[in-house]
mmCIF file of C-alpha atoms and ligand atoms in Angstrom:
data_model
loop_
_atom_site.group_PDB
_atom_site.id
_atom_site.type_symbol
_atom_site.label_atom_id
_atom_site.label_comp_id
_atom_site.label_asym_id
_atom_site.label_seq_id
_atom_site.Cartn_x
_atom_site.Cartn_y
_atom_site.Cartn_z
ATOM 1 C CA UNK B 1011 -3.869 -30.345 -33.213
ATOM 2 C CA UNK B 1012 -2.536 -29.110 -36.557
ATOM 3 C CA UNK B 1013 -2.910 -25.336 -36.342
ATOM 4 C CA UNK B 1014 -1.484 -24.715 -39.824
ATOM 5 C CA UNK B 1015 1.320 -22.736 -38.279
ATOM 6 C CA UNK B 1016 4.975 -23.284 -37.653
ATOM 7 C CA UNK B 1017 6.209 -24.769 -34.408
ATOM 8 C CA UNK B 1018 8.668 -22.582 -32.518
ATOM 9 C CA UNK B 1019 10.489 -24.682 -29.972
ATOM 10 C CA UNK B 1020 12.302 -22.915 -27.167
ATOM 11 C CA UNK B 1021 14.734 -24.972 -25.161
ATOM 12 C CA UNK B 1022 14.751 -23.420 -21.689
ATOM 13 C CA UNK B 1023 17.324 -25.912 -20.431
ATOM 14 C CA UNK B 1024 19.696 -24.693 -23.168
ATOM 15 C CA UNK B 1025 18.999 -21.117 -22.060
ATOM 16 C CA UNK B 1026 19.814 -22.088 -18.476
ATOM 17 C CA UNK B 1027 22.928 -23.908 -19.547
ATOM 18 C CA UNK B 1028 24.109 -20.824 -21.465
ATOM 19 C CA UNK B 1029 23.551 -18.738 -18.331
ATOM 20 C CA UNK B 1030 25.543 -21.251 -16.263
ATOM 21 C CA UNK B 1031 28.327 -21.285 -18.849
ATOM 22 C CA UNK B 1032 28.631 -17.480 -18.682
ATOM 23 C CA UNK B 1033 28.598 -17.499 -14.896
ATOM 24 C CA UNK B 1034 31.439 -20.054 -14.975
ATOM 25 C CA UNK B 1035 33.478 -17.823 -17.320
ATOM 26 C CA UNK B 1036 33.583 -14.791 -15.059
ATOM 27 C CA UNK B 1037 33.727 -13.626 -11.475
ATOM 28 C CA UNK B 1038 31.301 -10.826 -12.429
ATOM 29 C CA UNK B 1039 27.594 -11.341 -11.875
ATOM 30 C CA UNK B 1040 25.759 -12.298 -15.065
ATOM 31 C CA UNK B 1041 22.739 -10.035 -15.607
ATOM 32 C CA UNK B 1042 19.967 -10.953 -18.043
ATOM 33 C CA UNK B 1043 19.090 -8.565 -20.864
ATOM 34 C CA UNK B 1044 15.431 -9.299 -21.602
ATOM 35 C CA UNK B 1045 14.343 -6.313 -23.701
ATOM 36 C CA UNK B 1046 11.940 -6.815 -26.630
ATOM 37 C CA UNK B 1047 10.117 -9.731 -24.968
ATOM 38 C CA UNK B 1048 13.463 -11.397 -24.220
ATOM 39 C CA UNK B 1049 14.552 -11.052 -27.858
ATOM 40 C CA UNK B 1050 11.246 -12.528 -29.005
ATOM 41 C CA UNK B 1051 11.714 -15.696 -26.922
ATOM 42 C CA UNK B 1052 9.057 -14.844 -24.296
ATOM 43 C CA UNK B 1053 9.683 -12.605 -21.288
ATOM 44 C CA UNK B 1054 7.996 -14.641 -18.585
ATOM 45 C CA UNK B 1055 9.574 -18.027 -19.338
ATOM 46 C CA UNK B 1056 12.990 -16.467 -19.781
ATOM 47 C CA UNK B 1057 12.859 -14.393 -16.581
ATOM 48 C CA UNK B 1058 11.677 -17.371 -14.524
ATOM 49 C CA UNK B 1059 14.415 -19.587 -15.973
ATOM 50 C CA UNK B 1060 17.130 -17.027 -15.280
ATOM 51 C CA UNK B 1061 15.847 -16.380 -11.748
ATOM 52 C CA UNK B 1062 16.103 -20.150 -11.161
ATOM 53 C CA UNK B 1063 19.759 -19.980 -12.175
ATOM 54 C CA UNK B 1064 20.475 -17.153 -9.733
ATOM 55 C CA UNK B 1065 20.231 -14.130 -12.024
ATOM 56 C CA UNK B 1066 19.754 -11.064 -9.799
ATOM 57 C CA UNK B 1067 19.804 -8.177 -12.267
ATOM 58 C CA UNK B 1068 17.734 -7.654 -15.407
ATOM 59 C CA UNK B 1069 17.715 -5.017 -18.111
ATOM 60 C CA UNK B 1070 14.870 -3.965 -20.401
ATOM 61 C CA UNK B 1071 14.641 -1.093 -22.893
ATOM 62 C CA UNK B 1072 11.555 0.805 -21.733
ATOM 63 C CA UNK B 1073 9.479 1.543 -18.644
ATOM 64 C CA UNK B 1074 6.622 -0.381 -20.297
ATOM 65 C CA UNK B 1075 8.815 -3.472 -20.527
ATOM 66 C CA UNK B 1076 9.848 -2.935 -16.907
ATOM 67 C CA UNK B 1077 6.188 -2.934 -15.840
ATOM 68 C CA UNK B 1078 5.675 -6.223 -17.722
ATOM 69 C CA UNK B 1079 8.618 -7.708 -15.837
ATOM 70 C CA UNK B 1080 7.183 -6.497 -12.534
ATOM 71 C CA UNK B 1081 4.141 -8.725 -13.122
ATOM 72 C CA UNK B 1082 6.572 -11.656 -13.005
ATOM 73 C CA UNK B 1083 8.755 -10.533 -10.114
ATOM 74 C CA UNK B 1084 8.455 -7.506 -7.847
ATOM 75 C CA UNK B 1085 11.855 -7.332 -6.208
ATOM 76 C CA UNK B 1086 14.618 -8.193 -8.607
ATOM 77 C CA UNK B 1087 16.564 -5.112 -9.787
ATOM 78 C CA UNK B 1088 15.543 -4.005 -13.296
ATOM 79 C CA UNK B 1089 17.455 -1.373 -15.240
ATOM 80 C CA UNK B 1090 15.700 0.633 -17.957
ATOM 81 C CA UNK B 1091 18.295 1.013 -20.716
ATOM 82 C CA UNK B 1092 16.455 3.783 -22.562
ATOM 83 C CA UNK B 1093 16.350 5.895 -19.409
ATOM 84 C CA UNK B 1094 13.398 7.954 -18.339
ATOM 85 C CA UNK B 1095 11.338 10.494 -20.270
ATOM 86 C CA UNK B 1096 9.563 13.442 -18.622
ATOM 87 C CA UNK B 1097 6.264 12.295 -17.118
ATOM 88 C CA UNK B 1098 7.288 8.658 -16.483
ATOM 89 C CA UNK B 1099 9.215 9.282 -13.244
ATOM 90 C CA UNK B 1100 6.479 8.425 -10.812
ATOM 91 C CA UNK B 1101 5.523 5.191 -12.565
ATOM 92 C CA UNK B 1102 9.174 4.205 -12.708
ATOM 93 C CA UNK B 1103 9.697 4.808 -8.977
ATOM 94 C CA UNK B 1104 6.509 3.086 -7.878
ATOM 95 C CA UNK B 1105 7.320 -0.014 -9.905
ATOM 96 C CA UNK B 1106 10.779 -0.050 -8.332
ATOM 97 C CA UNK B 1107 12.476 0.251 -11.721
ATOM 98 C CA UNK B 1108 15.959 1.757 -12.054
ATOM 99 C CA UNK B 1109 16.478 4.147 -14.956
ATOM 100 C CA UNK B 1110 19.779 4.210 -16.795
ATOM 101 C CA UNK B 1111 20.539 7.932 -16.799
ATOM 102 C CA UNK B 1112 21.902 8.675 -20.250
ATOM 103 C CA UNK B 1113 22.335 12.451 -20.197
ATOM 104 C CA UNK B 1114 22.990 15.219 -17.703
ATOM 105 C CA UNK B 1115 19.439 16.425 -18.291
ATOM 106 C CA UNK B 1116 18.164 13.010 -17.201
ATOM 107 C CA UNK B 1117 20.432 13.053 -14.135
ATOM 108 C CA UNK B 1118 19.109 16.476 -13.094
ATOM 109 C CA UNK B 1119 15.489 15.575 -13.710
ATOM 110 C CA UNK B 1120 15.672 12.247 -11.807
ATOM 111 C CA UNK B 1121 17.517 13.980 -8.933
ATOM 112 C CA UNK B 1122 14.894 16.770 -8.822
ATOM 113 C CA UNK B 1123 12.158 14.148 -8.804
ATOM 114 C CA UNK B 1124 13.870 12.299 -5.935
ATOM 115 C CA UNK B 1125 13.855 15.555 -3.962
ATOM 116 C CA UNK B 1126 10.082 15.961 -4.410
ATOM 117 C CA UNK B 1127 9.657 12.404 -3.105
ATOM 118 C CA UNK B 1128 11.811 13.090 -0.048
ATOM 119 C CA UNK B 1129 13.844 9.961 -0.715
ATOM 120 C CA UNK B 1130 16.947 8.767 -2.524
ATOM 121 C CA UNK B 1131 16.079 7.221 -5.879
ATOM 122 C CA UNK B 1132 18.083 4.399 -7.425
ATOM 123 C CA UNK B 1133 19.797 5.058 -10.711
ATOM 124 C CA UNK B 1134 22.341 3.626 -13.122
ATOM 125 C CA UNK B 1135 24.737 6.031 -14.856
ATOM 126 C CA UNK B 1136 25.703 5.356 -18.446
ATOM 127 C CA UNK B 1137 28.762 6.946 -20.021
ATOM 128 C CA UNK B 1138 29.265 7.290 -23.732
ATOM 129 C CA UNK B 1139 32.715 5.891 -24.518
ATOM 130 C CA UNK B 1140 32.565 6.245 -28.288
ATOM 131 C CA UNK B 1141 29.366 4.715 -29.658
ATOM 132 C CA UNK B 1142 27.564 8.080 -29.554
ATOM 133 C CA UNK B 1143 24.157 6.539 -29.037
ATOM 134 C CA UNK B 1144 23.145 6.738 -25.375
ATOM 135 C CA UNK B 1145 25.064 7.912 -22.336
ATOM 136 C CA UNK B 1146 26.670 11.044 -20.893
ATOM 137 C CA UNK B 1147 29.136 12.553 -23.342
ATOM 138 C CA UNK B 1148 32.668 13.663 -22.514
ATOM 139 C CA UNK B 1149 31.663 17.250 -21.633
ATOM 140 C CA UNK B 1150 28.764 16.076 -19.504
ATOM 141 C CA UNK B 1151 31.023 13.646 -17.659
ATOM 142 C CA UNK B 1152 33.486 16.451 -16.854
ATOM 143 C CA UNK B 1153 30.665 18.695 -15.616
ATOM 144 C CA UNK B 1154 29.247 15.899 -13.483
ATOM 145 C CA UNK B 1155 32.495 14.730 -11.923
ATOM 146 C CA UNK B 1156 33.649 18.325 -11.228
ATOM 147 C CA UNK B 1157 30.676 18.630 -8.873
ATOM 148 C CA UNK B 1158 29.190 15.335 -7.764
ATOM 149 C CA UNK B 1159 26.693 17.028 -5.433
ATOM 150 C CA UNK B 1160 23.967 16.654 -8.086
ATOM 151 C CA UNK B 1161 24.069 12.931 -7.280
ATOM 152 C CA UNK B 1162 23.314 13.522 -3.576
ATOM 153 C CA UNK B 1163 19.656 12.625 -3.940
ATOM 154 C CA UNK B 1164 20.436 9.533 -5.972
ATOM 155 C CA UNK B 1165 21.557 6.062 -5.057
ATOM 156 C CA UNK B 1166 23.869 5.086 -7.930
ATOM 157 C CA UNK B 1167 23.758 1.302 -8.305
ATOM 158 C CA UNK B 1168 25.919 0.799 -11.378
ATOM 159 C CA UNK B 1169 28.070 2.831 -13.747
ATOM 160 C CA UNK B 1170 28.103 1.381 -17.245
ATOM 161 C CA UNK B 1171 28.929 1.817 -20.902
ATOM 162 C CA UNK B 1172 28.274 -0.227 -24.056
ATOM 163 C CA UNK B 1173 30.540 -1.571 -26.807
ATOM 164 C CA UNK B 1174 29.810 -0.683 -30.420
ATOM 165 C CA UNK B 1175 31.944 -3.417 -32.035
ATOM 166 C CA UNK B 1176 32.556 -6.202 -29.500
ATOM 167 C CA UNK B 1177 31.403 -8.748 -32.112
ATOM 168 C CA UNK B 1178 34.479 -7.787 -34.164
ATOM 169 C CA UNK B 1179 37.333 -9.358 -32.251
ATOM 170 C CA UNK B 1180 40.114 -6.915 -33.045
ATOM 171 C CA UNK B 1181 38.178 -3.769 -33.825
ATOM 172 C CA UNK B 1182 40.201 -0.701 -32.766
ATOM 173 C CA UNK B 1183 37.208 0.846 -30.997
ATOM 174 C CA UNK B 1184 37.004 -1.989 -28.421
ATOM 175 C CA UNK B 1185 40.337 -1.105 -26.795
ATOM 176 C CA UNK B 1186 39.539 2.572 -27.077
ATOM 177 C CA UNK B 1187 36.134 2.234 -25.357
ATOM 178 C CA UNK B 1188 37.573 -0.024 -22.644
ATOM 179 C CA UNK B 1189 40.301 2.537 -21.947
ATOM 180 C CA UNK B 1190 37.823 5.418 -21.726
ATOM 181 C CA UNK B 1191 35.525 3.403 -19.490
ATOM 182 C CA UNK B 1192 38.358 2.467 -17.112
ATOM 183 C CA UNK B 1193 39.293 6.131 -16.775
ATOM 184 C CA UNK B 1194 35.752 7.405 -16.155
ATOM 185 C CA UNK B 1195 34.492 4.494 -14.029
ATOM 186 C CA UNK B 1196 37.592 4.898 -11.854
ATOM 187 C CA UNK B 1197 36.072 8.138 -10.598
ATOM 188 C CA UNK B 1198 33.323 6.079 -8.923
ATOM 189 C CA UNK B 1199 35.397 3.699 -6.782
ATOM 190 C CA UNK B 1200 32.533 2.431 -4.647
ATOM 191 C CA UNK B 1201 30.026 1.726 -7.408
ATOM 192 C CA UNK B 1202 29.527 -1.527 -9.385
ATOM 193 C CA UNK B 1203 30.791 -1.309 -12.944
ATOM 194 C CA UNK B 1204 29.498 -2.885 -16.147
ATOM 195 C CA UNK B 1205 30.756 -2.774 -19.727
ATOM 196 C CA UNK B 1206 30.190 -6.077 -21.552
ATOM 197 C CA UNK B 1207 27.343 -7.346 -23.701
ATOM 198 C CA UNK B 1208 27.405 -10.957 -25.000
ATOM 199 C CA UNK B 1209 30.368 -10.454 -27.318
ATOM 200 C CA UNK B 1210 32.276 -8.378 -24.767
ATOM 201 C CA UNK B 1211 31.987 -11.246 -22.276
ATOM 202 C CA UNK B 1212 33.910 -13.461 -24.740
ATOM 203 C CA UNK B 1213 36.749 -10.949 -25.223
ATOM 204 C CA UNK B 1214 39.104 -9.595 -22.550
ATOM 205 C CA UNK B 1215 38.363 -10.710 -18.959
ATOM 206 C CA UNK B 1216 39.629 -7.330 -17.755
ATOM 207 C CA UNK B 1217 36.479 -5.861 -19.290
ATOM 208 C CA UNK B 1218 34.074 -7.907 -17.154
ATOM 209 C CA UNK B 1219 34.161 -5.660 -14.051
ATOM 210 C CA UNK B 1220 31.321 -6.439 -11.588
ATOM 211 C CA UNK B 1221 28.435 -7.152 -13.925
ATOM 212 C CA UNK B 1222 28.178 -8.443 -17.491
ATOM 213 C CA UNK B 1223 25.050 -7.902 -19.580
ATOM 214 C CA UNK B 1224 24.524 -10.652 -22.165
ATOM 215 C CA UNK B 1225 21.349 -10.825 -24.223
ATOM 216 C CA UNK B 1226 21.842 -12.436 -27.640
ATOM 217 C CA UNK B 1227 24.180 -15.235 -26.540
ATOM 218 C CA UNK B 1228 21.779 -16.312 -23.776
ATOM 219 C CA UNK B 1229 19.302 -17.036 -26.572
ATOM 220 C CA UNK B 1230 21.776 -19.064 -28.595
ATOM 221 C CA UNK B 1231 23.184 -16.384 -30.915
ATOM 222 C CA UNK B 1232 26.873 -16.582 -31.764
ATOM 223 C CA UNK B 1233 28.732 -13.859 -29.811
ATOM 224 C CA UNK B 1234 32.028 -14.566 -31.624
ATOM 225 C CA UNK B 1235 31.246 -14.632 -35.354
ATOM 226 C CA UNK B 1236 34.885 -15.363 -36.173
ATOM 227 C CA UNK B 1237 34.592 -18.829 -34.548
ATOM 228 C CA UNK B 1238 32.061 -21.646 -34.261
ATOM 229 C CA UNK B 1239 29.228 -20.798 -31.908
ATOM 230 C CA UNK B 1240 30.408 -21.361 -28.304
ATOM 231 C CA UNK B 1241 26.846 -21.366 -26.878
ATOM 232 C CA UNK B 1242 23.911 -23.806 -27.103
ATOM 233 C CA UNK B 1243 21.138 -23.107 -29.594
ATOM 234 C CA UNK B 1244 17.867 -22.255 -27.841
ATOM 235 C CA UNK B 1245 15.410 -21.750 -30.701
ATOM 236 C CA UNK B 1246 14.227 -24.095 -33.422
ATOM 237 C CA UNK B 1247 11.486 -23.493 -35.949
ATOM 238 C CA UNK B 1248 9.705 -25.942 -38.241
ATOM 239 C CA UNK B 1249 6.955 -24.970 -40.646
ATOM 240 C CA UNK B 1250 4.333 -27.131 -42.399
ATOM 241 C CA UNK B 1251 3.787 -27.506 -46.120
ATOM 242 C CA UNK B 1252 0.284 -26.412 -47.173
ATOM 243 C CA UNK B 1253 0.399 -27.484 -50.799
ATOM 244 C CA UNK B 1254 2.686 -29.107 -53.360
ATOM 245 C CA UNK B 1255 2.378 -28.524 -57.101
ATOM 246 C CA UNK B 1256 4.138 -29.387 -60.319
ATOM 247 C CA UNK B 1257 5.262 -26.474 -62.466
ATOM 248 C CA UNK B 1258 6.610 -26.383 -66.003
ATOM 249 C CA UNK B 1259 9.656 -24.703 -67.469
ATOM 250 C CA UNK B 1260 8.809 -21.061 -68.307
ATOM 251 C CA UNK B 1261 6.105 -20.704 -65.650
ATOM 252 C CA UNK B 1262 6.526 -18.155 -62.833
ATOM 253 C CA UNK B 1263 5.767 -18.051 -59.118
ATOM 254 C CA UNK B 1264 4.521 -15.538 -56.584
ATOM 255 C CA UNK B 1265 3.897 -11.791 -56.521
ATOM 256 C CA UNK B 1266 5.704 -9.876 -59.215
ATOM 257 C CA UNK B 1267 6.338 -13.138 -61.092
ATOM 258 C CA UNK B 1268 9.944 -12.571 -60.043
ATOM 259 C CA UNK B 1269 11.058 -16.185 -60.436
ATOM 260 C CA UNK B 1270 10.851 -17.965 -63.799
ATOM 261 C CA UNK B 1271 11.349 -21.742 -63.740
ATOM 262 C CA UNK B 1272 14.194 -22.938 -65.930
ATOM 263 C CA UNK B 1273 12.992 -26.540 -65.854
ATOM 264 C CA UNK B 1274 9.973 -28.600 -64.861
ATOM 265 C CA UNK B 1275 9.969 -29.061 -61.111
ATOM 266 C CA UNK B 1276 7.909 -29.463 -57.975
ATOM 267 C CA UNK B 1277 7.308 -26.628 -55.490
ATOM 268 C CA UNK B 1278 5.954 -26.571 -51.946
ATOM 269 C CA UNK B 1279 4.080 -23.632 -50.412
ATOM 270 C CA UNK B 1280 4.546 -23.275 -46.661
ATOM 271 C CA UNK B 1281 2.581 -21.593 -43.873
ATOM 272 C CA UNK B 1282 5.030 -18.804 -43.085
ATOM 273 C CA UNK B 1283 5.446 -15.301 -44.456
ATOM 274 C CA UNK B 1284 6.756 -11.902 -43.541
ATOM 275 C CA UNK B 1285 3.935 -11.424 -41.022
ATOM 276 C CA UNK B 1286 5.618 -14.274 -39.130
ATOM 277 C CA UNK B 1287 8.951 -12.497 -39.195
ATOM 278 C CA UNK B 1288 10.351 -14.423 -42.146
ATOM 279 C CA UNK B 1289 11.767 -11.330 -43.770
ATOM 280 C CA UNK B 1290 10.766 -10.305 -47.280
ATOM 281 C CA UNK B 1291 14.472 -9.737 -47.862
ATOM 282 C CA UNK B 1292 14.825 -13.552 -47.696
ATOM 283 C CA UNK B 1293 12.996 -13.776 -51.055
ATOM 284 C CA UNK B 1294 15.104 -15.769 -53.506
ATOM 285 C CA UNK B 1295 17.909 -15.971 -50.912
ATOM 286 C CA UNK B 1296 17.079 -18.209 -47.949
ATOM 287 C CA UNK B 1297 16.862 -21.978 -47.706
ATOM 288 C CA UNK B 1298 14.661 -24.315 -45.697
ATOM 289 C CA UNK B 1299 15.641 -27.915 -44.969
ATOM 290 C CA UNK B 1300 13.989 -31.284 -45.574
ATOM 291 C CA UNK B 1301 15.822 -34.049 -43.722
ATOM 292 C CA UNK B 1302 19.031 -32.095 -44.000
ATOM 293 C CA UNK B 1303 18.662 -31.242 -47.690
ATOM 294 C CA UNK B 1304 18.430 -27.539 -48.586
ATOM 295 C CA UNK B 1305 15.335 -26.313 -50.459
ATOM 296 C CA UNK B 1306 15.762 -22.796 -51.901
ATOM 297 C CA UNK B 1307 13.094 -20.175 -51.242
ATOM 298 C CA UNK B 1308 11.894 -19.092 -54.692
ATOM 299 C CA UNK B 1309 9.930 -15.990 -55.665
ATOM 300 C CA UNK B 1310 8.816 -13.373 -53.195
ATOM 301 C CA UNK B 1311 8.002 -14.145 -49.589
ATOM 302 C CA UNK B 1312 4.394 -13.023 -49.122
ATOM 303 C CA UNK B 1313 2.524 -12.160 -45.929
ATOM 304 C CA UNK B 1314 1.377 -15.634 -44.923
ATOM 305 C CA UNK B 1315 3.165 -18.054 -47.231
ATOM 306 C CA UNK B 1316 6.351 -18.685 -49.141
ATOM 307 C CA UNK B 1317 7.433 -21.304 -51.667
ATOM 308 C CA UNK B 1318 10.461 -23.541 -51.980
ATOM 309 C CA UNK B 1319 11.757 -25.670 -54.851
ATOM 310 C CA UNK B 1320 11.726 -29.417 -54.127
ATOM 311 C CA UNK B 1321 12.982 -30.482 -57.562
ATOM 312 C CA UNK B 1322 16.468 -31.577 -56.599
ATOM 313 C CA UNK B 1323 15.568 -33.639 -53.479
ATOM 314 C CA UNK B 1324 17.009 -37.145 -53.182
ATOM 315 C CA UNK B 1325 15.043 -39.988 -51.656
ATOM 316 C CA UNK B 1326 11.597 -39.648 -50.137
ATOM 317 C CA UNK B 1327 10.043 -36.231 -50.815
ATOM 318 C CA UNK B 1328 7.746 -34.422 -48.364
ATOM 319 C CA UNK B 1329 3.940 -34.326 -48.463
ATOM 320 C CA UNK B 1330 1.479 -31.616 -47.443
ATOM 321 C CA UNK B 1331 1.505 -31.382 -43.636
ATOM 322 C CA UNK B 1332 5.179 -32.340 -43.393
ATOM 323 C CA UNK B 1333 7.424 -29.797 -41.708
ATOM 324 C CA UNK B 1334 10.537 -28.154 -43.129
ATOM 325 C CA UNK B 1335 13.274 -26.850 -40.865
ATOM 326 C CA UNK B 1336 13.691 -23.075 -40.801
ATOM 327 C CA UNK B 1337 15.934 -22.837 -37.724
ATOM 328 C CA UNK B 1338 17.547 -25.951 -36.301
ATOM 329 C CA UNK B 1339 20.504 -28.304 -36.677
ATOM 330 C CA UNK B 1340 21.082 -27.388 -40.348
ATOM 331 C CA UNK B 1341 20.478 -23.643 -40.115
ATOM 332 C CA UNK B 1342 21.318 -21.422 -37.147
ATOM 333 C CA UNK B 1343 19.716 -18.031 -36.500
ATOM 334 C CA UNK B 1344 23.000 -16.487 -37.619
ATOM 335 C CA UNK B 1345 22.967 -18.490 -40.914
ATOM 336 C CA UNK B 1346 19.363 -17.554 -41.614
ATOM 337 C CA UNK B 1347 20.054 -13.884 -40.873
ATOM 338 C CA UNK B 1348 22.969 -13.867 -43.275
ATOM 339 C CA UNK B 1349 20.760 -14.905 -46.184
ATOM 340 C CA UNK B 1350 18.728 -11.709 -45.705
ATOM 341 C CA UNK B 1351 21.793 -9.536 -45.115
ATOM 342 C CA UNK B 1352 20.870 -8.979 -41.483
ATOM 343 C CA UNK B 1353 21.813 -10.225 -38.011
ATOM 344 C CA UNK B 1354 20.322 -12.971 -35.858
ATOM 345 C CA UNK B 1355 19.096 -10.328 -33.418
ATOM 346 C CA UNK B 1356 16.635 -9.161 -36.059
ATOM 347 C CA UNK B 1357 15.571 -12.720 -36.910
ATOM 348 C CA UNK B 1358 14.798 -13.426 -33.232
ATOM 349 C CA UNK B 1359 13.027 -10.182 -32.426
ATOM 350 C CA UNK B 1360 10.923 -10.478 -35.604
ATOM 351 C CA UNK B 1361 9.530 -13.929 -34.739
ATOM 352 C CA UNK B 1362 5.782 -13.582 -35.145
ATOM 353 C CA UNK B 1363 2.884 -14.458 -32.889
ATOM 354 C CA UNK B 1364 1.243 -17.139 -35.066
ATOM 355 C CA UNK B 1365 3.685 -19.941 -34.297
ATOM 356 C CA UNK B 1366 2.756 -22.599 -31.798
ATOM 357 C CA UNK B 1367 5.278 -21.907 -29.055
ATOM 358 C CA UNK B 1368 6.598 -24.977 -27.353
ATOM 359 C CA UNK B 1369 8.749 -24.437 -24.262
ATOM 360 C CA UNK B 1370 10.787 -27.515 -23.422
HETATM 361 C C1 PLP I 512 20.959 -4.840 -25.806
HETATM 362 C C2 PLP I 512 22.014 -4.442 -24.860
HETATM 363 C C3 PLP I 512 22.826 -5.406 -24.232
HETATM 364 C C4 PLP I 512 22.817 -6.852 -24.626
HETATM 365 O O1 PLP I 512 23.508 -6.959 -25.859
HETATM 366 P P1 PLP I 512 23.755 -8.372 -26.567
HETATM 367 O O2 PLP I 512 24.625 -8.011 -27.715
HETATM 368 O O3 PLP I 512 22.418 -8.872 -26.980
HETATM 369 O O4 PLP I 512 24.398 -9.252 -25.576
HETATM 370 C C5 PLP I 512 23.708 -4.975 -23.252
HETATM 371 N N1 PLP I 512 23.803 -3.660 -22.910
HETATM 372 C C6 PLP I 512 23.052 -2.711 -23.534
HETATM 373 C C7 PLP I 512 23.221 -1.285 -23.137
HETATM 374 C C8 PLP I 512 22.147 -3.057 -24.519
HETATM 375 O O5 PLP I 512 21.425 -2.119 -25.138
#
């Protein structure tokens, strides 16, 4: 059936092969970061695929996402990267979710909660090593390690930190964060340690510790922007043409009449707009592809449609109903992101709900 929507194809065997590749690169266990609906790919299919490959630790951002994962699997360890807010403790415990404790206040509150439950509660401790986003700061770490008795009621599963710049190969902060992590994590000799996201996994092996936490690269994003992509693409997107029209030199197109044609040409209007996650910032910047030939996006991207110029195409030109490539062999998620001045992470997590999703 033609649903007048784009077709988003998700290659689960490529996802699995990326997981296997990472597991072959390290003696650490490869966890799966599946926050934001597995980066827009689809939580359930991704979790099942990774479980098949032996993944035994997942991470999500929120308790709500953890509950969604629990509908898929009840036992596998799930860390909540955002930690735990007051009032969510009981739900977190009963769903067997493990909060990442990001501040001393969170440590104290989770420990006090454990006491009221008369049991040890599982937790992950995150240290800030320089990113200054989440995690116990330097002063808090000193306070904690001077008197570890606050952790008595807790069962610490992992100590972790997070790189700010691992995608930049030689960024000074990488070494600095790794050094700080080694020093702090060393105070917890019996606990599993974790530092690397996707990019970190492709840097220094000494940073792998016991557990690596890739997200983006599992889904085909390039973790090493300074080289060709070392992982398999997972996502492709093709979108149908709704209408083709001839326009004359001097005419305009779209909201704001922002594009003025400099010559007579032919334009196609496609069934994809910013409500589908094709960013408005792509207006006048991005390209779609017809049989490998680039067609520039002209005028403003609107909510449900956008237009491309077909005037320069060689050979057979497309007809209404034909599909143009948005993501695929000629344009990666990283390429597409670049034309809107953003990153592939945002392209993936913006993917809308109107596409026909095809898992292969
Ligand atoms: C999102 C996230 C990851 C995964 O990062 P990628 O760059 O997608 O591999 C790992 N750890 C933490 C703490 C995160 O927030």
